[in-house]
């Protein structure tokens, strides 16, 4: 049996604007995964201040994203789709045709910086790498499962994603 923890107490309060988010990451690539679903690949986030702890995440978490030069645009959480040992950060984005998701999916330039909050969320797997793993997800909800699977591919236990 594989268990994921979940707790609503793990969700930090969102700042008011992207300028208040403590990390920046440069867009490396953007690619279509399916109709209206995009993958945004980012450099690993960097801190804006020495007083801020270096960015870190655990497979299965999400990150709050904003555009630093669009202070009035709302912030939005996106699930992380890359494993924690990668040298980049992947986000899967469903594009509804408007808002921040649309800007990130179709309008953002490669090389541009986006603002990020700290990784959050407690949908992380318990550490049982020697046991089989079954992951079920649909739509862009597959992103945290891909992250978990990416981290688990170094183990010897079978992993299956549906």
mmCIF file with all atom_site columns, C-alpha atoms in Angstrom:
data_model
loop_
_atom_site.group_PDB
_atom_site.id
_atom_site.type_symbol
_atom_site.label_atom_id
_atom_site.label_alt_id
_atom_site.label_comp_id
_atom_site.label_asym_id
_atom_site.label_entity_id
_atom_site.label_seq_id
_atom_site.pdbx_PDB_ins_code
_atom_site.Cartn_x
_atom_site.Cartn_y
_atom_site.Cartn_z
_atom_site.occupancy
_atom_site.B_iso_or_equiv
_atom_site.pdbx_formal_charge
_atom_site.auth_seq_id
_atom_site.auth_comp_id
_atom_site.auth_asym_id
_atom_site.auth_atom_id
_atom_site.pdbx_PDB_model_num
ATOM 1   C CA . UNK A 1 1   ? 0.000  0.000  0.000   1.00 0.00 ? 1   UNK A CA 1
ATOM 2   C CA . UNK A 1 2   ? 1.329  3.406  -0.981  1.00 0.00 ? 2   UNK A CA 1
ATOM 3   C CA . UNK A 1 3   ? 0.120  6.429  0.928   1.00 0.00 ? 3   UNK A CA 1
ATOM 4   C CA . UNK A 1 4   ? 0.329  10.123 0.193   1.00 0.00 ? 4   UNK A CA 1
ATOM 5   C CA . UNK A 1 5   ? -0.029 12.561 3.024   1.00 0.00 ? 5   UNK A CA 1
ATOM 6   C CA . UNK A 1 6   ? -2.356 15.527 2.738   1.00 0.00 ? 6   UNK A CA 1
ATOM 7   C CA . UNK A 1 7   ? -3.074 18.386 5.083   1.00 0.00 ? 7   UNK A CA 1
ATOM 8   C CA . UNK A 1 8   ? -4.690 21.767 4.509   1.00 0.00 ? 8   UNK A CA 1
ATOM 9   C CA . UNK A 1 9   ? -2.344 23.240 7.105   1.00 0.00 ? 9   UNK A CA 1
ATOM 10  C CA . UNK A 1 10  ? 0.541  22.985 4.615   1.00 0.00 ? 10  UNK A CA 1
ATOM 11  C CA . UNK A 1 11  ? -0.744 25.780 2.353   1.00 0.00 ? 11  UNK A CA 1
ATOM 12  C CA . UNK A 1 12  ? 1.047  29.087 3.024   1.00 0.00 ? 12  UNK A CA 1
ATOM 13  C CA . UNK A 1 13  ? -0.741 32.424 2.746   1.00 0.00 ? 13  UNK A CA 1
ATOM 14  C CA . UNK A 1 14  ? -0.224 33.928 -0.700  1.00 0.00 ? 14  UNK A CA 1
ATOM 15  C CA . UNK A 1 15  ? 1.424  37.345 -0.978  1.00 0.00 ? 15  UNK A CA 1
ATOM 16  C CA . UNK A 1 16  ? -0.490 40.122 -2.694  1.00 0.00 ? 16  UNK A CA 1
ATOM 17  C CA . UNK A 1 17  ? 1.666  40.502 -5.811  1.00 0.00 ? 17  UNK A CA 1
ATOM 18  C CA . UNK A 1 18  ? 4.391  38.762 -7.808  1.00 0.00 ? 18  UNK A CA 1
ATOM 19  C CA . UNK A 1 19  ? 6.865  41.375 -6.552  1.00 0.00 ? 19  UNK A CA 1
ATOM 20  C CA . UNK A 1 20  ? 6.366  39.891 -3.060  1.00 0.00 ? 20  UNK A CA 1
ATOM 21  C CA . UNK A 1 21  ? 7.384  36.369 -4.141  1.00 0.00 ? 21  UNK A CA 1
ATOM 22  C CA . UNK A 1 22  ? 10.962 35.651 -2.941  1.00 0.00 ? 22  UNK A CA 1
ATOM 23  C CA . UNK A 1 23  ? 12.321 33.648 -5.898  1.00 0.00 ? 23  UNK A CA 1
ATOM 24  C CA . UNK A 1 24  ? 12.926 34.119 -9.626  1.00 0.00 ? 24  UNK A CA 1
ATOM 25  C CA . UNK A 1 25  ? 13.365 31.503 -12.338 1.00 0.00 ? 25  UNK A CA 1
ATOM 26  C CA . UNK A 1 26  ? 14.241 31.977 -15.998 1.00 0.00 ? 26  UNK A CA 1
ATOM 27  C CA . UNK A 1 27  ? 12.100 30.314 -18.678 1.00 0.00 ? 27  UNK A CA 1
ATOM 28  C CA . UNK A 1 28  ? 14.228 27.783 -20.585 1.00 0.00 ? 28  UNK A CA 1
ATOM 29  C CA . UNK A 1 29  ? 11.613 26.222 -22.850 1.00 0.00 ? 29  UNK A CA 1
ATOM 30  C CA . UNK A 1 30  ? 7.892  25.949 -23.519 1.00 0.00 ? 30  UNK A CA 1
ATOM 31  C CA . UNK A 1 31  ? 6.288  23.044 -25.353 1.00 0.00 ? 31  UNK A CA 1
ATOM 32  C CA . UNK A 1 32  ? 2.793  21.778 -26.104 1.00 0.00 ? 32  UNK A CA 1
ATOM 33  C CA . UNK A 1 33  ? 1.939  18.446 -24.455 1.00 0.00 ? 33  UNK A CA 1
ATOM 34  C CA . UNK A 1 34  ? -1.673 18.204 -25.663 1.00 0.00 ? 34  UNK A CA 1
ATOM 35  C CA . UNK A 1 35  ? -4.355 20.601 -26.905 1.00 0.00 ? 35  UNK A CA 1
ATOM 36  C CA . UNK A 1 36  ? -4.426 23.485 -24.380 1.00 0.00 ? 36  UNK A CA 1
ATOM 37  C CA . UNK A 1 37  ? -1.784 21.823 -22.140 1.00 0.00 ? 37  UNK A CA 1
ATOM 38  C CA . UNK A 1 38  ? 1.761  23.151 -22.018 1.00 0.00 ? 38  UNK A CA 1
ATOM 39  C CA . UNK A 1 39  ? 4.994  22.334 -20.255 1.00 0.00 ? 39  UNK A CA 1
ATOM 40  C CA . UNK A 1 40  ? 7.050  25.265 -19.021 1.00 0.00 ? 40  UNK A CA 1
ATOM 41  C CA . UNK A 1 41  ? 10.680 24.399 -18.239 1.00 0.00 ? 41  UNK A CA 1
ATOM 42  C CA . UNK A 1 42  ? 12.461 26.756 -15.858 1.00 0.00 ? 42  UNK A CA 1
ATOM 43  C CA . UNK A 1 43  ? 15.959 27.114 -14.524 1.00 0.00 ? 43  UNK A CA 1
ATOM 44  C CA . UNK A 1 44  ? 16.100 26.221 -10.854 1.00 0.00 ? 44  UNK A CA 1
ATOM 45  C CA . UNK A 1 45  ? 14.781 29.172 -8.826  1.00 0.00 ? 45  UNK A CA 1
ATOM 46  C CA . UNK A 1 46  ? 17.200 31.650 -7.288  1.00 0.00 ? 46  UNK A CA 1
ATOM 47  C CA . UNK A 1 47  ? 16.633 33.794 -4.217  1.00 0.00 ? 47  UNK A CA 1
ATOM 48  C CA . UNK A 1 48  ? 16.312 37.562 -4.331  1.00 0.00 ? 48  UNK A CA 1
ATOM 49  C CA . UNK A 1 49  ? 17.859 38.032 -0.893  1.00 0.00 ? 49  UNK A CA 1
ATOM 50  C CA . UNK A 1 50  ? 20.510 36.341 1.219   1.00 0.00 ? 50  UNK A CA 1
ATOM 51  C CA . UNK A 1 51  ? 17.917 36.317 4.016   1.00 0.00 ? 51  UNK A CA 1
ATOM 52  C CA . UNK A 1 52  ? 15.721 33.896 2.046   1.00 0.00 ? 52  UNK A CA 1
ATOM 53  C CA . UNK A 1 53  ? 16.494 30.177 2.265   1.00 0.00 ? 53  UNK A CA 1
ATOM 54  C CA . UNK A 1 54  ? 17.546 28.524 -1.005  1.00 0.00 ? 54  UNK A CA 1
ATOM 55  C CA . UNK A 1 55  ? 14.632 27.112 -3.016  1.00 0.00 ? 55  UNK A CA 1
ATOM 56  C CA . UNK A 1 56  ? 13.892 23.435 -2.432  1.00 0.00 ? 56  UNK A CA 1
ATOM 57  C CA . UNK A 1 57  ? 10.997 21.091 -3.119  1.00 0.00 ? 57  UNK A CA 1
ATOM 58  C CA . UNK A 1 58  ? 9.886  17.517 -2.641  1.00 0.00 ? 58  UNK A CA 1
ATOM 59  C CA . UNK A 1 59  ? 8.260  15.536 -5.441  1.00 0.00 ? 59  UNK A CA 1
ATOM 60  C CA . UNK A 1 60  ? 4.479  16.038 -5.352  1.00 0.00 ? 60  UNK A CA 1
ATOM 61  C CA . UNK A 1 61  ? 4.529  19.689 -4.233  1.00 0.00 ? 61  UNK A CA 1
ATOM 62  C CA . UNK A 1 62  ? 3.340  22.819 -6.035  1.00 0.00 ? 62  UNK A CA 1
ATOM 63  C CA . UNK A 1 63  ? 4.637  26.365 -6.435  1.00 0.00 ? 63  UNK A CA 1
ATOM 64  C CA . UNK A 1 64  ? 2.922  29.764 -6.580  1.00 0.00 ? 64  UNK A CA 1
ATOM 65  C CA . UNK A 1 65  ? 3.768  31.665 -9.776  1.00 0.00 ? 65  UNK A CA 1
ATOM 66  C CA . UNK A 1 66  ? 3.432  35.285 -10.874 1.00 0.00 ? 66  UNK A CA 1
ATOM 67  C CA . UNK A 1 67  ? 4.806  37.684 -13.476 1.00 0.00 ? 67  UNK A CA 1
ATOM 68  C CA . UNK A 1 68  ? 7.073  40.300 -11.840 1.00 0.00 ? 68  UNK A CA 1
ATOM 69  C CA . UNK A 1 69  ? 6.267  42.988 -14.419 1.00 0.00 ? 69  UNK A CA 1
ATOM 70  C CA . UNK A 1 70  ? 2.485  42.502 -14.104 1.00 0.00 ? 70  UNK A CA 1
ATOM 71  C CA . UNK A 1 71  ? 1.932  43.505 -10.495 1.00 0.00 ? 71  UNK A CA 1
ATOM 72  C CA . UNK A 1 72  ? -1.860 43.550 -10.829 1.00 0.00 ? 72  UNK A CA 1
ATOM 73  C CA . UNK A 1 73  ? -2.072 40.028 -12.291 1.00 0.00 ? 73  UNK A CA 1
ATOM 74  C CA . UNK A 1 74  ? -3.226 37.413 -9.792  1.00 0.00 ? 74  UNK A CA 1
ATOM 75  C CA . UNK A 1 75  ? -0.860 34.747 -8.526  1.00 0.00 ? 75  UNK A CA 1
ATOM 76  C CA . UNK A 1 76  ? -1.613 31.117 -9.225  1.00 0.00 ? 76  UNK A CA 1
ATOM 77  C CA . UNK A 1 77  ? -0.368 27.727 -7.963  1.00 0.00 ? 77  UNK A CA 1
ATOM 78  C CA . UNK A 1 78  ? 0.997  25.139 -10.400 1.00 0.00 ? 78  UNK A CA 1
ATOM 79  C CA . UNK A 1 79  ? 2.034  21.563 -9.669  1.00 0.00 ? 79  UNK A CA 1
ATOM 80  C CA . UNK A 1 80  ? 5.670  20.681 -10.229 1.00 0.00 ? 80  UNK A CA 1
ATOM 81  C CA . UNK A 1 81  ? 6.192  17.967 -12.849 1.00 0.00 ? 81  UNK A CA 1
ATOM 82  C CA . UNK A 1 82  ? 9.941  17.356 -12.537 1.00 0.00 ? 82  UNK A CA 1
ATOM 83  C CA . UNK A 1 83  ? 11.797 15.289 -9.994  1.00 0.00 ? 83  UNK A CA 1
ATOM 84  C CA . UNK A 1 84  ? 13.622 17.008 -7.163  1.00 0.00 ? 84  UNK A CA 1
ATOM 85  C CA . UNK A 1 85  ? 17.027 15.866 -8.425  1.00 0.00 ? 85  UNK A CA 1
ATOM 86  C CA . UNK A 1 86  ? 16.704 17.518 -11.854 1.00 0.00 ? 86  UNK A CA 1
ATOM 87  C CA . UNK A 1 87  ? 18.702 20.611 -12.833 1.00 0.00 ? 87  UNK A CA 1
ATOM 88  C CA . UNK A 1 88  ? 15.493 22.314 -13.998 1.00 0.00 ? 88  UNK A CA 1
ATOM 89  C CA . UNK A 1 89  ? 11.882 22.766 -12.912 1.00 0.00 ? 89  UNK A CA 1
ATOM 90  C CA . UNK A 1 90  ? 8.941  21.672 -15.095 1.00 0.00 ? 90  UNK A CA 1
ATOM 91  C CA . UNK A 1 91  ? 5.393  22.969 -14.664 1.00 0.00 ? 91  UNK A CA 1
ATOM 92  C CA . UNK A 1 92  ? 2.340  21.639 -16.525 1.00 0.00 ? 92  UNK A CA 1
ATOM 93  C CA . UNK A 1 93  ? -0.143 24.365 -17.406 1.00 0.00 ? 93  UNK A CA 1
ATOM 94  C CA . UNK A 1 94  ? -3.684 24.042 -18.734 1.00 0.00 ? 94  UNK A CA 1
ATOM 95  C CA . UNK A 1 95  ? -4.446 27.082 -20.874 1.00 0.00 ? 95  UNK A CA 1
ATOM 96  C CA . UNK A 1 96  ? -8.075 28.241 -20.547 1.00 0.00 ? 96  UNK A CA 1
ATOM 97  C CA . UNK A 1 97  ? -7.397 31.038 -23.066 1.00 0.00 ? 97  UNK A CA 1
ATOM 98  C CA . UNK A 1 98  ? -7.059 33.900 -20.564 1.00 0.00 ? 98  UNK A CA 1
ATOM 99  C CA . UNK A 1 99  ? -5.235 35.042 -17.437 1.00 0.00 ? 99  UNK A CA 1
ATOM 100 C CA . UNK A 1 100 ? -1.868 34.008 -16.071 1.00 0.00 ? 100 UNK A CA 1
ATOM 101 C CA . UNK A 1 101 ? -2.124 30.448 -17.427 1.00 0.00 ? 101 UNK A CA 1
ATOM 102 C CA . UNK A 1 102 ? -2.597 31.783 -20.956 1.00 0.00 ? 102 UNK A CA 1
ATOM 103 C CA . UNK A 1 103 ? 0.308  34.208 -20.562 1.00 0.00 ? 103 UNK A CA 1
ATOM 104 C CA . UNK A 1 104 ? 2.611  31.421 -19.346 1.00 0.00 ? 104 UNK A CA 1
ATOM 105 C CA . UNK A 1 105 ? 1.450  28.874 -21.920 1.00 0.00 ? 105 UNK A CA 1
ATOM 106 C CA . UNK A 1 106 ? 1.476  30.965 -25.068 1.00 0.00 ? 106 UNK A CA 1
ATOM 107 C CA . UNK A 1 107 ? 2.811  34.447 -24.461 1.00 0.00 ? 107 UNK A CA 1
ATOM 108 C CA . UNK A 1 108 ? 5.923  34.230 -22.316 1.00 0.00 ? 108 UNK A CA 1
ATOM 109 C CA . UNK A 1 109 ? 9.308  34.652 -23.980 1.00 0.00 ? 109 UNK A CA 1
ATOM 110 C CA . UNK A 1 110 ? 12.155 32.185 -23.501 1.00 0.00 ? 110 UNK A CA 1
ATOM 111 C CA . UNK A 1 111 ? 14.733 33.841 -21.238 1.00 0.00 ? 111 UNK A CA 1
ATOM 112 C CA . UNK A 1 112 ? 12.178 35.818 -19.256 1.00 0.00 ? 112 UNK A CA 1
ATOM 113 C CA . UNK A 1 113 ? 12.090 35.651 -15.461 1.00 0.00 ? 113 UNK A CA 1
ATOM 114 C CA . UNK A 1 114 ? 8.974  34.636 -13.571 1.00 0.00 ? 114 UNK A CA 1
ATOM 115 C CA . UNK A 1 115 ? 8.348  35.025 -9.846  1.00 0.00 ? 115 UNK A CA 1
ATOM 116 C CA . UNK A 1 116 ? 7.955  31.984 -7.598  1.00 0.00 ? 116 UNK A CA 1
ATOM 117 C CA . UNK A 1 117 ? 6.975  31.354 -4.022  1.00 0.00 ? 117 UNK A CA 1
ATOM 118 C CA . UNK A 1 118 ? 8.376  28.560 -1.877  1.00 0.00 ? 118 UNK A CA 1
ATOM 119 C CA . UNK A 1 119 ? 7.326  25.008 -2.687  1.00 0.00 ? 119 UNK A CA 1
ATOM 120 C CA . UNK A 1 120 ? 4.225  24.011 -0.737  1.00 0.00 ? 120 UNK A CA 1
ATOM 121 C CA . UNK A 1 121 ? 1.717  21.235 -0.293  1.00 0.00 ? 121 UNK A CA 1
ATOM 122 C CA . UNK A 1 122 ? 1.827  17.949 1.500   1.00 0.00 ? 122 UNK A CA 1
ATOM 123 C CA . UNK A 1 123 ? 0.836  15.594 -1.335  1.00 0.00 ? 123 UNK A CA 1
ATOM 124 C CA . UNK A 1 124 ? 4.188  13.903 -1.040  1.00 0.00 ? 124 UNK A CA 1
ATOM 125 C CA . UNK A 1 125 ? 4.843  10.164 -0.965  1.00 0.00 ? 125 UNK A CA 1
ATOM 126 C CA . UNK A 1 126 ? 5.918  8.362  2.137   1.00 0.00 ? 126 UNK A CA 1
ATOM 127 C CA . UNK A 1 127 ? 9.439  7.038  1.742   1.00 0.00 ? 127 UNK A CA 1
ATOM 128 C CA . UNK A 1 128 ? 8.891  3.391  0.819   1.00 0.00 ? 128 UNK A CA 1
ATOM 129 C CA . UNK A 1 129 ? 11.067 3.083  -2.288  1.00 0.00 ? 129 UNK A CA 1
ATOM 130 C CA . UNK A 1 130 ? 11.272 -0.682 -2.038  1.00 0.00 ? 130 UNK A CA 1
ATOM 131 C CA . UNK A 1 131 ? 7.533  -1.213 -2.569  1.00 0.00 ? 131 UNK A CA 1
ATOM 132 C CA . UNK A 1 132 ? 5.546  -1.102 -5.834  1.00 0.00 ? 132 UNK A CA 1
ATOM 133 C CA . UNK A 1 133 ? 3.917  2.201  -6.656  1.00 0.00 ? 133 UNK A CA 1
ATOM 134 C CA . UNK A 1 134 ? 0.618  2.859  -8.455  1.00 0.00 ? 134 UNK A CA 1
ATOM 135 C CA . UNK A 1 135 ? -0.198 6.460  -9.436  1.00 0.00 ? 135 UNK A CA 1
ATOM 136 C CA . UNK A 1 136 ? -3.606 7.531  -10.779 1.00 0.00 ? 136 UNK A CA 1
ATOM 137 C CA . UNK A 1 137 ? -4.247 10.991 -12.214 1.00 0.00 ? 137 UNK A CA 1
ATOM 138 C CA . UNK A 1 138 ? -6.092 12.832 -14.959 1.00 0.00 ? 138 UNK A CA 1
ATOM 139 C CA . UNK A 1 139 ? -5.522 16.026 -16.930 1.00 0.00 ? 139 UNK A CA 1
ATOM 140 C CA . UNK A 1 140 ? -2.830 18.339 -15.597 1.00 0.00 ? 140 UNK A CA 1
ATOM 141 C CA . UNK A 1 141 ? -3.299 16.536 -12.272 1.00 0.00 ? 141 UNK A CA 1
ATOM 142 C CA . UNK A 1 142 ? -0.705 14.166 -13.667 1.00 0.00 ? 142 UNK A CA 1
ATOM 143 C CA . UNK A 1 143 ? 2.075  16.719 -12.968 1.00 0.00 ? 143 UNK A CA 1
ATOM 144 C CA . UNK A 1 144 ? 2.772  15.809 -9.319  1.00 0.00 ? 144 UNK A CA 1
ATOM 145 C CA . UNK A 1 145 ? 2.560  12.116 -10.232 1.00 0.00 ? 145 UNK A CA 1
ATOM 146 C CA . UNK A 1 146 ? 5.198  12.619 -12.942 1.00 0.00 ? 146 UNK A CA 1
ATOM 147 C CA . UNK A 1 147 ? 7.376  14.366 -10.346 1.00 0.00 ? 147 UNK A CA 1
ATOM 148 C CA . UNK A 1 148 ? 6.999  11.453 -7.918  1.00 0.00 ? 148 UNK A CA 1
ATOM 149 C CA . UNK A 1 149 ? 7.635  8.910  -10.672 1.00 0.00 ? 149 UNK A CA 1
ATOM 150 C CA . UNK A 1 150 ? 10.710 10.848 -11.811 1.00 0.00 ? 150 UNK A CA 1
ATOM 151 C CA . UNK A 1 151 ? 12.116 10.666 -8.287  1.00 0.00 ? 151 UNK A CA 1
ATOM 152 C CA . UNK A 1 152 ? 11.265 6.976  -7.964  1.00 0.00 ? 152 UNK A CA 1
ATOM 153 C CA . UNK A 1 153 ? 12.891 5.818  -11.220 1.00 0.00 ? 153 UNK A CA 1
ATOM 154 C CA . UNK A 1 154 ? 16.215 5.460  -9.448  1.00 0.00 ? 154 UNK A CA 1
ATOM 155 C CA . UNK A 1 155 ? 14.809 2.733  -7.171  1.00 0.00 ? 155 UNK A CA 1
ATOM 156 C CA . UNK A 1 156 ? 14.412 -0.949 -7.866  1.00 0.00 ? 156 UNK A CA 1
ATOM 157 C CA . UNK A 1 157 ? 10.674 -1.294 -7.136  1.00 0.00 ? 157 UNK A CA 1
ATOM 158 C CA . UNK A 1 158 ? 8.236  -1.231 -10.076 1.00 0.00 ? 158 UNK A CA 1
ATOM 159 C CA . UNK A 1 159 ? 6.378  2.034  -10.791 1.00 0.00 ? 159 UNK A CA 1
ATOM 160 C CA . UNK A 1 160 ? 3.268  2.366  -12.960 1.00 0.00 ? 160 UNK A CA 1
ATOM 161 C CA . UNK A 1 161 ? 1.548  5.584  -14.007 1.00 0.00 ? 161 UNK A CA 1
ATOM 162 C CA . UNK A 1 162 ? -2.055 5.525  -15.296 1.00 0.00 ? 162 UNK A CA 1
#
